[in-house]
């Protein structure tokens, strides 16, 4: 089918700057004091890595303090090839975040598909990008508090070429909290019991075989993998300070350029590295 | 699927034709007489009088389309009755031919394939519509008349098994037909794909049919049907892509078409509407890798063929028995409700056929270890073994054929397009009112005497068997388990994905001893193994240790594989019975987390074994033992001749020991061993195979 590249081929990244209201509406629970300046610094490191080290085109959407969670741009859209599905997050307030994102993606000439609102016929479907794992060959949608079966259905209808499988999210609040792609054929997954359960389901449902990289610390399960222009494998992963025991696992990946990137403040709010960005492949395909 | 001694002999037959295959369009053009003449010359069927008969038949049947023709007017010497069959081909044209009234499906199939100049026939089949308008596959080993009953003789030629890797097909013409089928699948919605994919596929279609892009193409494209909803935008994209293919040959275009199509998630998936045990509407998809379960287009479960131990149906219900997962002790049986009995049977047949055909494709990856980096998966590269062997023997030059503008796929002939998708049975309402979930799952599937409809258990049988077994223990503690019977734990399908995987110890212990294991010789497709044999062989469920007489009369379709965790001395466990070949294989090192010895014993028995039991051993005439050795194989052959009731019987017992490392594919080795045995003794049939595998964890070599 068209537009099928091995996972990791990206040309652009879209991020949204951290708003002043960062951390004010703590999702992860109370008592999590977040440091705004630190969060902004960490984001800066991430965007710097994407732009300078990996070589992606970076698009930054200005912050909006009315939308404290707008930095978690991953939730707002699911992108594959030329097609974007604008999602419908669980929280009502978050749905306003889509506006700016939509504009940017339209400018990039992508085909934007709207999930729509209640009246628009989505019928109570909710979907957040951080519950979606695209492996390059298929989609896994984690059914969680934020994403329901109907939301997964909308995704399946949007990306017709691919198998879309639903999996339970165990041992984390979102699918991407417990797993992410670590290579064209590699899934990084937390070694917690819950994550193992989710993995078992994934393995049962798939027709493909993936390498599994298991990491002891949950935060390490979320990384960003990109195959750079010169066919170099880049992996952005949490720092040694955040996940000391997982670093050896990353080092097992042969010939990878490892880019430790802190995400402590995001983690406090239930986010992760991948929450920060939307990755797009704008190569002229076919 | 359809061919048995089939593929090989067909190849020979075609090559032995007195006149070489003529060049003629792949689609069924040409006057009936021309076609008929071709048939007459090319095929060596029947006597000349029969041929003359057919000629006359054809002439007369053109006048009246009634299929009942009597020949009293012609005299009593020729009372042959024939019937006319109309087969819709993949390009939408119709091919009409006559076959004997009592001809089997194979006869019609052969005619169509010959007409199409198709040698790689195994992937294709003929469908007919039943009284409910549902498409059914024409069984090649059964009479046509009996299958279509009173309906008209309207058939369609279709792809039955979609090859996972079309590049491995031997002939371009085969790929061409596969493309035609897929184009229809896209149009009908059976094969959903994105806009981008429609554009790519459409562009290859144009290149294949029209050749290089030129000024006329733009005008032509609106006449070609490329997608269910063909927009201007799509056409523009198709044209743009088409322009970039200058110089691409039709065969190359077909190949690229297939390379793209094969990756689509619904490629080769045959969907059946059903309900799960909770009454939720689902779709069951049968494909080369296994059985898929969809809910609202989402994949919610998947059972790879190797994981499925048994497939059965009863009334409206369809059951599969699956091997326990890594952390489970028990096999589980999952039940689905189909709209009606016919649908259940249809699904069952399709599963069995796919399981058979694709089982030899590639072995399931070894149990996936989630803590290791480093793939143990090895795609063996083998495919549907016999088919490919036959294909490899195709020695003819690639047949010339024309890719005509497919009528089905042009706007003007849109009447021909087949209606969409799934077997939509409207009988859901008519089926029995809500069968209680308990009943649904608990229906025992007892053994049964060999009968044509073996797979359908009668009510009384159910009752009598139930009384034989231990009364069911209902466990209230864990809600996901409804009943436990014998060795099986029946689980609710929807809970399967989310259930606790550690099964509580209070549950009845699973019997780990080797129960009766029978399996039809899947490798023995050359032995006229049509689906009817499976009908007879199928039984659901051997739970307890079998008695020998039962063994011989009941032949379940799929085998049970059980792992025993104690060490067993190998030779003693091998059942020694007449008429069987025994194979043992060993894997010295197996990477499993728990150190133990795993022993697997599988017994296969064919339907040829009748209740010969051990009643009368006869008089031993001679006995002979031969041993031969090769690098990794030691074969001991024991031949005995006995005379029983005046008939001389020769029993050959072969013990083949294969030693080696994990690179040995056991299915392949077994198939190979059986094949060799057959080659050496073409007059004989292999009736029983016992495979005993022992894998040791320690590197120390076990005994063969």
mmCIF file of N, CA and C in Angstrom, chain A residues 1-4 137-138 141 149-150 152-153 156-168 170 186 189 191 196-197 199-201 203-209 211-214 249 252-253 286, chain B residues 192-194 196-197 199-200 237 241 259-261 263-266 287 289 292 295-303 307 326-327 365 368-377 496-501:
data_model
loop_
_atom_site.group_PDB
_atom_site.id
_atom_site.type_symbol
_atom_site.label_atom_id
_atom_site.label_comp_id
_atom_site.label_asym_id
_atom_site.label_seq_id
_atom_site.Cartn_x
_atom_site.Cartn_y
_atom_site.Cartn_z
ATOM 1 N N UNK A 1 0.847 -1.186 0.000
ATOM 2 C CA UNK A 1 0.000 0.000 0.000
ATOM 3 C C UNK A 1 0.877 1.228 0.000
ATOM 4 N N UNK A 2 0.269 2.296 -0.323
ATOM 5 C CA UNK A 2 1.031 3.524 -0.447
ATOM 6 C C UNK A 2 1.411 4.046 0.922
ATOM 7 N N UNK A 3 2.347 4.919 0.930
ATOM 8 C CA UNK A 3 2.728 5.608 2.159
ATOM 9 C C UNK A 3 3.289 4.691 3.217
ATOM 10 N N UNK A 4 3.726 3.564 2.807
ATOM 11 C CA UNK A 4 4.260 2.703 3.843
ATOM 12 C C UNK A 4 5.776 2.785 3.872
ATOM 13 N N UNK A 137 3.285 -0.565 10.802
ATOM 14 C CA UNK A 137 2.542 -1.591 10.079
ATOM 15 C C UNK A 137 1.083 -1.670 10.522
ATOM 16 N N UNK A 138 0.818 -1.205 11.716
ATOM 17 C CA UNK A 138 -0.542 -1.321 12.242
ATOM 18 C C UNK A 138 -0.709 -0.356 13.406
ATOM 19 N N UNK A 141 -4.636 0.653 19.676
ATOM 20 C CA UNK A 141 -5.310 1.715 20.417
ATOM 21 C C UNK A 141 -5.597 1.212 21.819
ATOM 22 N N UNK A 149 -13.842 2.720 22.884
ATOM 23 C CA UNK A 149 -13.944 1.837 21.729
ATOM 24 C C UNK A 149 -14.415 2.578 20.485
ATOM 25 N N UNK A 150 -15.351 3.477 20.690
ATOM 26 C CA UNK A 150 -15.884 4.229 19.551
ATOM 27 C C UNK A 150 -14.811 5.123 18.950
ATOM 28 N N UNK A 152 -11.690 4.444 18.943
ATOM 29 C CA UNK A 152 -10.824 3.549 18.174
ATOM 30 C C UNK A 152 -11.453 3.238 16.822
ATOM 31 N N UNK A 153 -12.763 3.127 16.834
ATOM 32 C CA UNK A 153 -13.469 2.827 15.590
ATOM 33 C C UNK A 153 -13.283 3.935 14.568
ATOM 34 N N UNK A 156 -10.020 3.580 13.032
ATOM 35 C CA UNK A 156 -9.982 2.492 12.056
ATOM 36 C C UNK A 156 -10.610 2.918 10.737
ATOM 37 N N UNK A 157 -11.654 3.711 10.827
ATOM 38 C CA UNK A 157 -12.310 4.178 9.613
ATOM 39 C C UNK A 157 -11.485 5.195 8.855
ATOM 40 N N UNK A 158 -10.622 5.849 9.579
ATOM 41 C CA UNK A 158 -9.787 6.866 8.949
ATOM 42 C C UNK A 158 -8.586 6.255 8.252
ATOM 43 N N UNK A 159 -7.983 5.288 8.899
ATOM 44 C CA UNK A 159 -6.776 4.691 8.340
ATOM 45 C C UNK A 159 -7.103 3.286 7.865
ATOM 46 N N UNK A 160 -7.745 3.221 6.726
ATOM 47 C CA UNK A 160 -8.322 1.955 6.281
ATOM 48 C C UNK A 160 -7.307 0.900 5.882
ATOM 49 N N UNK A 161 -6.111 1.310 5.529
ATOM 50 C CA UNK A 161 -5.145 0.323 5.070
ATOM 51 C C UNK A 161 -4.670 -0.591 6.190
ATOM 52 N N UNK A 162 -4.771 -0.072 7.399
ATOM 53 C CA UNK A 162 -4.096 -0.742 8.501
ATOM 54 C C UNK A 162 -5.038 -1.496 9.420
ATOM 55 N N UNK A 163 -4.479 -2.543 10.009
ATOM 56 C CA UNK A 163 -5.198 -3.230 11.068
ATOM 57 C C UNK A 163 -5.164 -2.336 12.293
ATOM 58 N N UNK A 164 -6.300 -2.203 12.930
ATOM 59 C CA UNK A 164 -6.360 -1.416 14.153
ATOM 60 C C UNK A 164 -6.859 -2.347 15.251
ATOM 61 N N UNK A 165 -6.034 -2.549 16.232
ATOM 62 C CA UNK A 165 -6.384 -3.484 17.309
ATOM 63 C C UNK A 165 -6.565 -2.724 18.609
ATOM 64 N N UNK A 166 -7.531 -3.154 19.384
ATOM 65 C CA UNK A 166 -7.715 -2.513 20.688
ATOM 66 C C UNK A 166 -7.041 -3.357 21.765
ATOM 67 N N UNK A 167 -6.378 -2.650 22.669
ATOM 68 C CA UNK A 167 -5.699 -3.352 23.761
ATOM 69 C C UNK A 167 -6.053 -2.654 25.074
ATOM 70 N N UNK A 168 -6.047 -3.379 26.161
ATOM 71 C CA UNK A 168 -6.294 -2.736 27.452
ATOM 72 C C UNK A 168 -5.020 -2.020 27.887
ATOM 73 N N UNK A 170 -2.863 -1.353 30.834
ATOM 74 C CA UNK A 170 -2.657 -1.820 32.201
ATOM 75 C C UNK A 170 -1.326 -1.300 32.706
ATOM 76 N N UNK A 186 10.890 -2.274 16.584
ATOM 77 C CA UNK A 186 11.143 -2.488 18.005
ATOM 78 C C UNK A 186 10.135 -1.758 18.860
ATOM 79 N N UNK A 189 8.987 -1.391 26.029
ATOM 80 C CA UNK A 189 7.864 -1.554 26.949
ATOM 81 C C UNK A 189 8.353 -1.700 28.380
ATOM 82 N N UNK A 191 8.576 -3.090 32.126
ATOM 83 C CA UNK A 191 8.546 -4.490 32.546
ATOM 84 C C UNK A 191 7.572 -4.742 33.689
ATOM 85 N N UNK A 196 3.187 -5.888 30.852
ATOM 86 C CA UNK A 196 3.372 -7.213 30.241
ATOM 87 C C UNK A 196 2.045 -7.752 29.741
ATOM 88 N N UNK A 197 1.036 -7.457 30.484
ATOM 89 C CA UNK A 197 -0.295 -7.922 30.090
ATOM 90 C C UNK A 197 -0.711 -7.272 28.782
ATOM 91 N N UNK A 199 1.221 -6.073 26.610
ATOM 92 C CA UNK A 199 2.098 -6.598 25.563
ATOM 93 C C UNK A 199 1.608 -7.953 25.075
ATOM 94 N N UNK A 200 1.183 -8.769 25.995
ATOM 95 C CA UNK A 200 0.690 -10.097 25.601
ATOM 96 C C UNK A 200 -0.477 -9.966 24.646
ATOM 97 N N UNK A 201 -1.355 -9.037 24.976
ATOM 98 C CA UNK A 201 -2.507 -8.828 24.098
ATOM 99 C C UNK A 201 -2.053 -8.340 22.735
ATOM 100 N N UNK A 203 0.764 -8.871 21.300
ATOM 101 C CA UNK A 203 1.412 -9.945 20.559
ATOM 102 C C UNK A 203 0.403 -10.938 20.007
ATOM 103 N N UNK A 204 -0.662 -11.107 20.743
ATOM 104 C CA UNK A 204 -1.680 -12.032 20.254
ATOM 105 C C UNK A 204 -2.379 -11.481 19.026
ATOM 106 N N UNK A 205 -2.588 -10.171 19.030
ATOM 107 C CA UNK A 205 -3.396 -9.575 17.969
ATOM 108 C C UNK A 205 -2.623 -9.308 16.692
ATOM 109 N N UNK A 206 -1.318 -9.255 16.783
ATOM 110 C CA UNK A 206 -0.578 -8.824 15.616
ATOM 111 C C UNK A 206 -0.242 -9.961 14.668
ATOM 112 N N UNK A 207 -0.109 -9.613 13.394
ATOM 113 C CA UNK A 207 0.380 -10.555 12.402
ATOM 114 C C UNK A 207 1.883 -10.424 12.231
ATOM 115 N N UNK A 208 2.414 -9.407 12.869
ATOM 116 C CA UNK A 208 3.827 -9.124 12.642
ATOM 117 C C UNK A 208 4.643 -9.493 13.868
ATOM 118 N N UNK A 209 5.928 -9.539 13.636
ATOM 119 C CA UNK A 209 6.793 -9.814 14.770
ATOM 120 C C UNK A 209 7.621 -8.587 15.082
ATOM 121 N N UNK A 211 10.593 -6.779 17.723
ATOM 122 C CA UNK A 211 11.590 -6.937 18.785
ATOM 123 C C UNK A 211 11.040 -6.217 20.009
ATOM 124 N N UNK A 212 11.255 -6.785 21.145
ATOM 125 C CA UNK A 212 10.736 -6.155 22.359
ATOM 126 C C UNK A 212 11.897 -5.745 23.242
ATOM 127 N N UNK A 213 11.929 -4.478 23.581
ATOM 128 C CA UNK A 213 12.957 -3.997 24.497
ATOM 129 C C UNK A 213 12.279 -3.659 25.818
ATOM 130 N N UNK A 214 12.594 -4.429 26.808
ATOM 131 C CA UNK A 214 11.919 -4.249 28.080
ATOM 132 C C UNK A 214 12.759 -3.385 29.007
ATOM 133 N N UNK A 249 19.694 -0.833 28.837
ATOM 134 C CA UNK A 249 18.825 -1.395 27.792
ATOM 135 C C UNK A 249 18.949 -0.578 26.514
ATOM 136 N N UNK A 252 21.947 -1.219 24.479
ATOM 137 C CA UNK A 252 21.983 -2.458 23.704
ATOM 138 C C UNK A 252 21.575 -2.229 22.259
ATOM 139 N N UNK A 253 20.933 -1.118 21.997
ATOM 140 C CA UNK A 253 20.501 -0.855 20.622
ATOM 141 C C UNK A 253 21.715 -0.488 19.798
ATOM 142 N N UNK A 286 5.050 7.617 -2.756
ATOM 143 C CA UNK A 286 4.912 6.802 -3.961
ATOM 144 C C UNK A 286 6.256 6.561 -4.595
ATOM 145 N N UNK B 192 -11.114 -2.799 2.039
ATOM 146 C CA UNK B 192 -11.062 -1.353 2.263
ATOM 147 C C UNK B 192 -9.629 -0.857 2.151
ATOM 148 N N UNK B 193 -9.504 0.305 1.557
ATOM 149 C CA UNK B 193 -8.179 0.902 1.514
ATOM 150 C C UNK B 193 -8.304 2.410 1.414
ATOM 151 N N UNK B 194 -7.209 3.062 1.716
ATOM 152 C CA UNK B 194 -7.213 4.519 1.759
ATOM 153 C C UNK B 194 -7.221 5.081 0.344
ATOM 154 N N UNK B 196 -5.072 7.030 -0.938
ATOM 155 C CA UNK B 196 -3.735 6.918 -1.522
ATOM 156 C C UNK B 196 -3.520 5.533 -2.113
ATOM 157 N N UNK B 197 -3.980 4.536 -1.414
ATOM 158 C CA UNK B 197 -3.798 3.179 -1.916
ATOM 159 C C UNK B 197 -4.667 2.925 -3.141
ATOM 160 N N UNK B 199 -5.416 5.033 -5.295
ATOM 161 C CA UNK B 199 -4.748 5.705 -6.401
ATOM 162 C C UNK B 199 -3.590 4.852 -6.927
ATOM 163 N N UNK B 200 -2.818 4.324 -6.011
ATOM 164 C CA UNK B 200 -1.670 3.519 -6.428
ATOM 165 C C UNK B 200 -2.131 2.271 -7.169
ATOM 166 N N UNK B 237 -5.151 11.742 -9.529
ATOM 167 C CA UNK B 237 -3.991 11.155 -8.863
ATOM 168 C C UNK B 237 -3.524 9.919 -9.618
ATOM 169 N N UNK B 241 0.161 9.339 -11.381
ATOM 170 C CA UNK B 241 1.050 8.224 -11.087
ATOM 171 C C UNK B 241 1.342 7.415 -12.342
ATOM 172 N N UNK B 259 2.043 -6.276 -4.725
ATOM 173 C CA UNK B 259 2.931 -5.937 -3.613
ATOM 174 C C UNK B 259 2.277 -4.920 -2.686
ATOM 175 N N UNK B 260 1.518 -4.042 -3.277
ATOM 176 C CA UNK B 260 0.810 -3.055 -2.471
ATOM 177 C C UNK B 260 -0.429 -3.659 -1.811
ATOM 178 N N UNK B 261 -1.157 -4.426 -2.596
ATOM 179 C CA UNK B 261 -2.422 -4.949 -2.074
ATOM 180 C C UNK B 261 -2.210 -5.931 -0.929
ATOM 181 N N UNK B 263 -0.323 -5.946 1.459
ATOM 182 C CA UNK B 263 -0.029 -5.380 2.775
ATOM 183 C C UNK B 263 -1.275 -4.850 3.464
ATOM 184 N N UNK B 264 -2.350 -4.737 2.727
ATOM 185 C CA UNK B 264 -3.569 -4.205 3.332
ATOM 186 C C UNK B 264 -4.086 -5.160 4.393
ATOM 187 N N UNK B 265 -4.619 -4.578 5.427
ATOM 188 C CA UNK B 265 -4.969 -5.430 6.564
ATOM 189 C C UNK B 265 -6.076 -6.418 6.241
ATOM 190 N N UNK B 266 -6.930 -6.090 5.269
ATOM 191 C CA UNK B 266 -8.025 -7.009 4.949
ATOM 192 C C UNK B 266 -7.744 -7.858 3.719
ATOM 193 N N UNK B 287 -8.266 -16.008 7.362
ATOM 194 C CA UNK B 287 -7.210 -15.633 6.428
ATOM 195 C C UNK B 287 -6.047 -16.602 6.553
ATOM 196 N N UNK B 289 -3.272 -16.411 8.028
ATOM 197 C CA UNK B 289 -2.555 -16.568 9.291
ATOM 198 C C UNK B 289 -3.416 -17.155 10.384
ATOM 199 N N UNK B 292 -9.474 -14.202 12.686
ATOM 200 C CA UNK B 292 -9.475 -12.880 13.310
ATOM 201 C C UNK B 292 -10.866 -12.547 13.804
ATOM 202 N N UNK B 295 -14.586 -6.324 15.955
ATOM 203 C CA UNK B 295 -15.795 -5.678 16.446
ATOM 204 C C UNK B 295 -15.750 -4.263 15.917
ATOM 205 N N UNK B 296 -16.723 -3.915 15.094
ATOM 206 C CA UNK B 296 -16.750 -2.573 14.518
ATOM 207 C C UNK B 296 -15.444 -2.222 13.837
ATOM 208 N N UNK B 297 -14.943 -3.105 13.029
ATOM 209 C CA UNK B 297 -13.714 -2.859 12.273
ATOM 210 C C UNK B 297 -12.440 -2.870 13.117
ATOM 211 N N UNK B 298 -12.584 -3.089 14.401
ATOM 212 C CA UNK B 298 -11.397 -3.154 15.244
ATOM 213 C C UNK B 298 -11.080 -4.603 15.527
ATOM 214 N N UNK B 299 -9.817 -4.890 15.504
ATOM 215 C CA UNK B 299 -9.390 -6.245 15.788
ATOM 216 C C UNK B 299 -9.402 -6.428 17.295
ATOM 217 N N UNK B 300 -10.196 -7.362 17.758
ATOM 218 C CA UNK B 300 -10.197 -7.572 19.199
ATOM 219 C C UNK B 300 -9.644 -8.932 19.598
ATOM 220 N N UNK B 301 -9.448 -9.783 18.606
ATOM 221 C CA UNK B 301 -8.829 -11.042 18.945
ATOM 222 C C UNK B 301 -8.272 -11.685 17.695
ATOM 223 N N UNK B 302 -7.351 -12.574 17.896
ATOM 224 C CA UNK B 302 -6.732 -13.242 16.768
ATOM 225 C C UNK B 302 -6.272 -14.615 17.232
ATOM 226 N N UNK B 303 -6.577 -15.618 16.428
ATOM 227 C CA UNK B 303 -6.138 -16.972 16.747
ATOM 228 C C UNK B 303 -5.353 -17.499 15.562
ATOM 229 N N UNK B 307 -2.315 -22.162 16.785
ATOM 230 C CA UNK B 307 -2.838 -22.115 18.136
ATOM 231 C C UNK B 307 -4.183 -22.825 18.259
ATOM 232 N N UNK B 326 0.920 -18.820 27.376
ATOM 233 C CA UNK B 326 2.142 -19.096 28.134
ATOM 234 C C UNK B 326 1.876 -19.350 29.603
ATOM 235 N N UNK B 327 0.999 -18.545 30.170
ATOM 236 C CA UNK B 327 0.802 -18.655 31.603
ATOM 237 C C UNK B 327 -0.443 -19.439 31.963
ATOM 238 N N UNK B 365 5.908 -18.259 14.882
ATOM 239 C CA UNK B 365 7.149 -17.885 15.555
ATOM 240 C C UNK B 365 7.204 -18.584 16.903
ATOM 241 N N UNK B 368 6.901 -15.891 21.948
ATOM 242 C CA UNK B 368 7.605 -14.610 21.983
ATOM 243 C C UNK B 368 8.046 -14.292 23.398
ATOM 244 N N UNK B 369 9.288 -14.002 23.532
ATOM 245 C CA UNK B 369 9.819 -13.686 24.857
ATOM 246 C C UNK B 369 9.895 -12.183 24.977
ATOM 247 N N UNK B 370 9.259 -11.674 26.000
ATOM 248 C CA UNK B 370 9.252 -10.226 26.016
ATOM 249 C C UNK B 370 10.442 -9.633 26.741
ATOM 250 N N UNK B 371 11.333 -10.451 27.178
ATOM 251 C CA UNK B 371 12.473 -9.867 27.866
ATOM 252 C C UNK B 371 13.739 -9.928 27.038
ATOM 253 N N UNK B 372 13.607 -10.413 25.871
ATOM 254 C CA UNK B 372 14.855 -10.562 25.127
ATOM 255 C C UNK B 372 14.876 -9.653 23.915
ATOM 256 N N UNK B 373 16.026 -9.267 23.614
ATOM 257 C CA UNK B 373 16.213 -8.529 22.379
ATOM 258 C C UNK B 373 16.943 -9.469 21.451
ATOM 259 N N UNK B 374 16.429 -9.676 20.316
ATOM 260 C CA UNK B 374 17.101 -10.683 19.505
ATOM 261 C C UNK B 374 16.056 -11.652 19.048
ATOM 262 N N UNK B 375 15.722 -11.538 17.809
ATOM 263 C CA UNK B 375 14.583 -12.298 17.316
ATOM 264 C C UNK B 375 14.907 -13.766 17.134
ATOM 265 N N UNK B 376 13.979 -14.594 17.536
ATOM 266 C CA UNK B 376 14.162 -16.013 17.287
ATOM 267 C C UNK B 376 13.279 -16.430 16.130
ATOM 268 N N UNK B 377 12.633 -15.457 15.561
ATOM 269 C CA UNK B 377 11.691 -15.798 14.510
ATOM 270 C C UNK B 377 12.438 -16.081 13.232
ATOM 271 N N UNK B 496 -11.627 -12.911 27.310
ATOM 272 C CA UNK B 496 -10.356 -13.532 27.018
ATOM 273 C C UNK B 496 -9.229 -12.541 27.037
ATOM 274 N N UNK B 497 -9.494 -11.396 26.497
ATOM 275 C CA UNK B 497 -8.411 -10.452 26.364
ATOM 276 C C UNK B 497 -8.075 -9.802 27.679
ATOM 277 N N UNK B 498 -9.011 -9.815 28.586
ATOM 278 C CA UNK B 498 -8.761 -9.051 29.795
ATOM 279 C C UNK B 498 -8.709 -9.912 31.037
ATOM 280 N N UNK B 499 -8.803 -11.194 30.840
ATOM 281 C CA UNK B 499 -8.911 -12.052 32.011
ATOM 282 C C UNK B 499 -7.597 -12.152 32.745
ATOM 283 N N UNK B 500 -7.706 -12.524 33.977
ATOM 284 C CA UNK B 500 -6.513 -12.843 34.749
ATOM 285 C C UNK B 500 -5.900 -14.054 34.101
ATOM 286 N N UNK B 501 -4.645 -14.030 33.897
ATOM 287 C CA UNK B 501 -4.065 -15.176 33.233
ATOM 288 C C UNK B 501 -3.593 -16.244 34.192
#
